[in-house]
Tab-separated table of C-alpha atoms and ligand atoms in Angstrom:
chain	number	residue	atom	x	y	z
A	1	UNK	CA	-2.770	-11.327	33.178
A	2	UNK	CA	-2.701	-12.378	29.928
A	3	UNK	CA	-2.100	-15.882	27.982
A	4	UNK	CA	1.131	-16.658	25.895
A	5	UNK	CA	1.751	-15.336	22.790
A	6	UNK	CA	-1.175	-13.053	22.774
A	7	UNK	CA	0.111	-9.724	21.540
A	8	UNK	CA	0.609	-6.603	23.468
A	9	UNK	CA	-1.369	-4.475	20.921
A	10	UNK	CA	-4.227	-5.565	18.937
A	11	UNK	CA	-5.993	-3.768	16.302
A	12	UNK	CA	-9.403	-1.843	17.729
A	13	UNK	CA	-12.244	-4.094	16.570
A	14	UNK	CA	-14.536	-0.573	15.312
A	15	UNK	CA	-11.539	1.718	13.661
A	16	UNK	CA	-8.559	-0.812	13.308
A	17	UNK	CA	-6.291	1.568	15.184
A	18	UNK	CA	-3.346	-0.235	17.312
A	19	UNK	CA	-4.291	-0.590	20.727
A	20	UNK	CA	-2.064	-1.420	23.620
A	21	UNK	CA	-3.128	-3.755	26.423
A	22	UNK	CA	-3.879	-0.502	28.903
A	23	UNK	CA	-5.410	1.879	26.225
A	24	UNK	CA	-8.148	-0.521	25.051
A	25	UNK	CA	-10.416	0.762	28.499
A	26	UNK	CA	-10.301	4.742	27.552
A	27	UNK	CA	-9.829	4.731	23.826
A	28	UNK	CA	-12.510	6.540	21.959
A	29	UNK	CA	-12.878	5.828	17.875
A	30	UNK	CA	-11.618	8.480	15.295
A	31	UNK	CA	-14.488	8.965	13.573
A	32	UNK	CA	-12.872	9.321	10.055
A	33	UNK	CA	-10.763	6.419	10.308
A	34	UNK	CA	-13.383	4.272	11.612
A	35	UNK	CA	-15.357	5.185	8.259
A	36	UNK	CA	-12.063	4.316	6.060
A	37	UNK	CA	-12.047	0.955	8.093
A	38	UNK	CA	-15.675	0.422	7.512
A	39	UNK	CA	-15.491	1.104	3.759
A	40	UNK	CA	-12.599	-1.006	3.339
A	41	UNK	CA	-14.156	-3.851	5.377
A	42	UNK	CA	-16.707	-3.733	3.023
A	43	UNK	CA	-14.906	-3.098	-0.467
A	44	UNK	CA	-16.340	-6.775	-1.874
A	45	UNK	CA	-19.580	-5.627	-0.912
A	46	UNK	CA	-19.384	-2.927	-2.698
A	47	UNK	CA	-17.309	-4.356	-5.809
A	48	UNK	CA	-20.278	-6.884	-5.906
A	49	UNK	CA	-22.938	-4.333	-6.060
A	50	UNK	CA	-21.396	-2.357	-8.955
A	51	UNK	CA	-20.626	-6.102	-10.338
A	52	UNK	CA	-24.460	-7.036	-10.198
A	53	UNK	CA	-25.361	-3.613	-11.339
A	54	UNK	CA	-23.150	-3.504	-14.602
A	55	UNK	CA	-24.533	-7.150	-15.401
A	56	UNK	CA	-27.813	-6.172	-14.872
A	57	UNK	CA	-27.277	-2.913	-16.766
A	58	UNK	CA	-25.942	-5.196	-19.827
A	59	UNK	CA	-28.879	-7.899	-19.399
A	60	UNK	CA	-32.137	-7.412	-21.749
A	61	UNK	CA	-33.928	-6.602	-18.889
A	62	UNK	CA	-31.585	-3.827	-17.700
A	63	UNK	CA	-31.251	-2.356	-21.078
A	64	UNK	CA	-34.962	-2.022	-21.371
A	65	UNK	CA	-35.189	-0.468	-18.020
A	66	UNK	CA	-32.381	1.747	-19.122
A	67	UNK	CA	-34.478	2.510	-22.695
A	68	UNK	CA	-37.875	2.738	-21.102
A	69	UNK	CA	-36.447	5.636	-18.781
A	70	UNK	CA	-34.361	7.284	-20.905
A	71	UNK	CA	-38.023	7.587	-22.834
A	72	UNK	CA	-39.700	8.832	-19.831
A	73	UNK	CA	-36.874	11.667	-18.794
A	74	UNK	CA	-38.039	12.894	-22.673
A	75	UNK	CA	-41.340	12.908	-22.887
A	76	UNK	CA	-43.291	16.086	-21.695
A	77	UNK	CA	-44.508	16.591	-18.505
A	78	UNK	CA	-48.585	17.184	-18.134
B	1	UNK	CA	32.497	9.896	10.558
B	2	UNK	CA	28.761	9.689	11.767
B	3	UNK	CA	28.782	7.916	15.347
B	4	UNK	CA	27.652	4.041	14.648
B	5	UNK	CA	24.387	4.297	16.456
B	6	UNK	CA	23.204	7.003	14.490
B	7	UNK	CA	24.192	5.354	11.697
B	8	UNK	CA	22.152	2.264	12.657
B	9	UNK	CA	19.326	4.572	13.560
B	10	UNK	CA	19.058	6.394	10.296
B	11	UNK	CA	19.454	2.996	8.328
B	12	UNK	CA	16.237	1.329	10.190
B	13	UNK	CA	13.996	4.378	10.214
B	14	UNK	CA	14.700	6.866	7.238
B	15	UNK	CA	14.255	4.059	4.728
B	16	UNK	CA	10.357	4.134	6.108
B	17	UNK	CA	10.242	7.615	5.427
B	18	UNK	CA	11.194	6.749	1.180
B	19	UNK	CA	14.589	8.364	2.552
B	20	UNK	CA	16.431	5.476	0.660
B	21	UNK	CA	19.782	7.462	-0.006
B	22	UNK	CA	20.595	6.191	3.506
B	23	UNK	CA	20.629	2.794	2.753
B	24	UNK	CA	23.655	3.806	-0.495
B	25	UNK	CA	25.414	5.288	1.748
B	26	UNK	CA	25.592	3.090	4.941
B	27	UNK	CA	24.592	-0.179	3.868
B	28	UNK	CA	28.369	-2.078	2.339
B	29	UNK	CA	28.013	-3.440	-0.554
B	30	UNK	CA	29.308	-7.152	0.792
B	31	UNK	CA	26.397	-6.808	3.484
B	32	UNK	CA	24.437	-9.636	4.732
B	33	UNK	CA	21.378	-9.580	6.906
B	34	UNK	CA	20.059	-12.275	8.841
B	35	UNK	CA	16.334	-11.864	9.739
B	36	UNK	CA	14.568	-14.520	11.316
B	37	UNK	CA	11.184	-14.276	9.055
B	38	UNK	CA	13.352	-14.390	5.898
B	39	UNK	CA	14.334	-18.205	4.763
B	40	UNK	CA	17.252	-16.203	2.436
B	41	UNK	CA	19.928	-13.654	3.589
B	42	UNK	CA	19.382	-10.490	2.578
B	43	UNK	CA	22.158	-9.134	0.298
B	44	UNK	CA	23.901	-5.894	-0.604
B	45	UNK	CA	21.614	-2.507	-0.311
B	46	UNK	CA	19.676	-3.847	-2.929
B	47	UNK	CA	18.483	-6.439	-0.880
B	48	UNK	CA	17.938	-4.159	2.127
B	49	UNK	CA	16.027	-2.044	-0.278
B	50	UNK	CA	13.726	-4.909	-1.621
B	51	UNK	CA	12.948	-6.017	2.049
B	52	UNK	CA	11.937	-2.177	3.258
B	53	UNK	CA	9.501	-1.871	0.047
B	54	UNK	CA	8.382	-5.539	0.038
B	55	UNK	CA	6.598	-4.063	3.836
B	56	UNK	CA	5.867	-0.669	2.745
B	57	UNK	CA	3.527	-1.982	-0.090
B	58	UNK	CA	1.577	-3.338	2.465
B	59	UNK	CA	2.553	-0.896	5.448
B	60	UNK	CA	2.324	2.801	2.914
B	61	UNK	CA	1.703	4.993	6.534
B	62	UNK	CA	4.315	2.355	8.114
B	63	UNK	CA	6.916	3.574	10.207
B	64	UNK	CA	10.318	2.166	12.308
B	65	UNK	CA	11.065	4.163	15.758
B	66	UNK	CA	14.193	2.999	17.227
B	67	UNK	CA	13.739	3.077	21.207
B	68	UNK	CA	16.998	2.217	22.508
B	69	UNK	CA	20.336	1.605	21.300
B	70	UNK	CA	23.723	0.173	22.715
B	71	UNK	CA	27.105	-0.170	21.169
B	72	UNK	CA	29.996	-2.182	21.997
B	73	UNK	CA	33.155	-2.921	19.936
B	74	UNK	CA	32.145	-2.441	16.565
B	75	UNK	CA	28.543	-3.842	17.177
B	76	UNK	CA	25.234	-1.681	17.653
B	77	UNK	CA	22.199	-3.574	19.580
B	78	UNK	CA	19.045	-1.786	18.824
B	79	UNK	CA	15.504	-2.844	20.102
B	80	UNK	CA	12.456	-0.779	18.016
B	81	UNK	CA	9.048	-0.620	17.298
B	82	UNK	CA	7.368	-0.591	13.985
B	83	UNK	CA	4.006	0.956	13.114
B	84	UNK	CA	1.693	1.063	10.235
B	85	UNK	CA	-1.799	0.326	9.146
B	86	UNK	CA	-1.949	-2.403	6.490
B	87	UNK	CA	-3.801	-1.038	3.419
B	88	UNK	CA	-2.044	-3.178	0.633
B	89	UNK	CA	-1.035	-7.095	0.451
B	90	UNK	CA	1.406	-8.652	3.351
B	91	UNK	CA	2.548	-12.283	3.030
B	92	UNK	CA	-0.318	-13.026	0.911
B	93	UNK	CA	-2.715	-11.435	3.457
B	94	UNK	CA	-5.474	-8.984	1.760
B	95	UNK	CA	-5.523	-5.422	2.694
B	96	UNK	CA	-7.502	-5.286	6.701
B	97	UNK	CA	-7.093	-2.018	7.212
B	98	UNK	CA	-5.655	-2.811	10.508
B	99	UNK	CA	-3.162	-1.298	12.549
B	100	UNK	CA	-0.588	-2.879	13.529
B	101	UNK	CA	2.566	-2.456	16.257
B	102	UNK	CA	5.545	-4.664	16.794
B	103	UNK	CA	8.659	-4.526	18.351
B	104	UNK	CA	12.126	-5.991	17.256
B	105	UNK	CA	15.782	-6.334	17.763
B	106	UNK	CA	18.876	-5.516	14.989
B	107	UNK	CA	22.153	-6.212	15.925
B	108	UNK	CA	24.157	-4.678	13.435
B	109	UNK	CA	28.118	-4.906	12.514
B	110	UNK	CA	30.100	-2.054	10.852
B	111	UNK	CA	33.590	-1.368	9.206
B	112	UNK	CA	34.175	1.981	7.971
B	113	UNK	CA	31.412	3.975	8.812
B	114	UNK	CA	28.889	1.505	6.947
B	115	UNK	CA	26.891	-1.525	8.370
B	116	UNK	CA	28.407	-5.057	6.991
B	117	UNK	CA	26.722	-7.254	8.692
B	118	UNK	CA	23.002	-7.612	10.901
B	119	UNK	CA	20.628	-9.980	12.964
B	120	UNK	CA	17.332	-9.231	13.219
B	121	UNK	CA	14.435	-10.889	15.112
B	122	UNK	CA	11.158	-8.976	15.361
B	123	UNK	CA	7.342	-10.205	16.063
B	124	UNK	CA	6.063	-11.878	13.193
B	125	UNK	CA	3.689	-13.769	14.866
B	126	UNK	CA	2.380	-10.346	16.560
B	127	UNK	CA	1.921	-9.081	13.349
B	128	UNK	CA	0.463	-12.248	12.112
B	129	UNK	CA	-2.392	-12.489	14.796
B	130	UNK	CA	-2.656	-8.408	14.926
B	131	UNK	CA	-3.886	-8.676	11.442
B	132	UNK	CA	-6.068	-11.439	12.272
B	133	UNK	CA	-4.151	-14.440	10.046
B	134	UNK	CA	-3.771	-16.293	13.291
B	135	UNK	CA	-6.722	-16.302	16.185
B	136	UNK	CA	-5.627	-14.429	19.111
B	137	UNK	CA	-4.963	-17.185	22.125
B	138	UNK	CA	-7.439	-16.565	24.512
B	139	UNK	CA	-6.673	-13.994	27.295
B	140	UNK	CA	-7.003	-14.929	30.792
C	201	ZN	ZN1	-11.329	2.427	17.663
């Protein structure tokens, strides 16, 4: 039995995918579109990290990290 | 002429499909939809356009299946289900990435082989709490 106004489908919690009332017991997760719904789940997560890393990149302390190895990928091995 | 439910059929599911020469040719151009989750009619096949592509933004895999159709007079009752996972913006709603499945019902009016008139209801707070913008009431 279910309450009113509670929807006969609902999204799966792991992979998004529409779920009826009576296919939530034997549904198994696509693999592939449990990733997209992962990754998009997280797309401020990873916005922020390339975010932090650009402003790190352009921060004095970044751009010496970026000189120091750019020196050390030069210099000869030995 | 095409028979007036398959008119009505092709006009709520080929527009999904970005089959939008359907909506030219059976949508009149005095047409006027009522749809309970719009506060405004909707207006000519422009209008019927704008509302199919306002959804698809937000619905690109979306699709209408029409499950059952009956016609009296020159009215066609239709009751359907619509599909789609939501990977762009919906009513101000971010993109979820959920999955979503409601049902509806279009009665729909035609003269001349092309629809003039149409009520629509359909689940809007389904969608609303299938894409998580409303807390699902508690299941007992
Ligand atoms: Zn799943």
């Amino acid at each position: 039995m279910s309450s009113a106004f509670a929807p006969h489908h609902m999204p799966c919690a792991e992979c998004g995918a529409s779920l009826a009332m009576d296919e939530r017991a034997d549904h198994v997760c696509d693999p592939e579109r449990r990733l997209e719904y992962r990754l998009l789940q997280l797309r401020d997560e990873v916005d922020g990290f390339e975010d932090g890393l650009c402003g790190y990149l352009d921060s004095p302390q970044g751009r010496f990290a970026q000189w120091l190895a750019e020196r050390d990928r030069h210099r000869p091995k030995g | 002429m095409a028979d007036a439910k398959l008119i009505v059929k092709r006009l709520i599911e080929e527009p999904w499909k970005g089959n939008f020469d359907v909506i030219d040719e059976y949508v009149a151009s005095s047409f006027v939809g009522r749809d309970a989750a719009e506060p405004e009619p909707i207006r000519g096949p422009a209008g019927v356009r704008a509302n199919v592509e306002k959804y698809t933004a937000g619905f690109p895999d979306g699709a209408i299946t029409v499950d059952d159709q009956i016609a009296e007079g020159d009215k066609v009752a239709t009751r359907w289900t619509g599909r789609g996972t939501q990977t762009g913006e919906v009513a101000g709603i971010a993109p979820t990435g959920k999955e979503v499945t409601v049902t509806g019902l279009t009665i729909s009016r035609l003269e001349d082989g092309k629809v003039v008139e149409e009520w629509t209801t359909w689940d809007t707070l389904g969608m609303l709490i299938q894409l998580g913008a409303i807390p699902e009431p508690a299941r007992a």
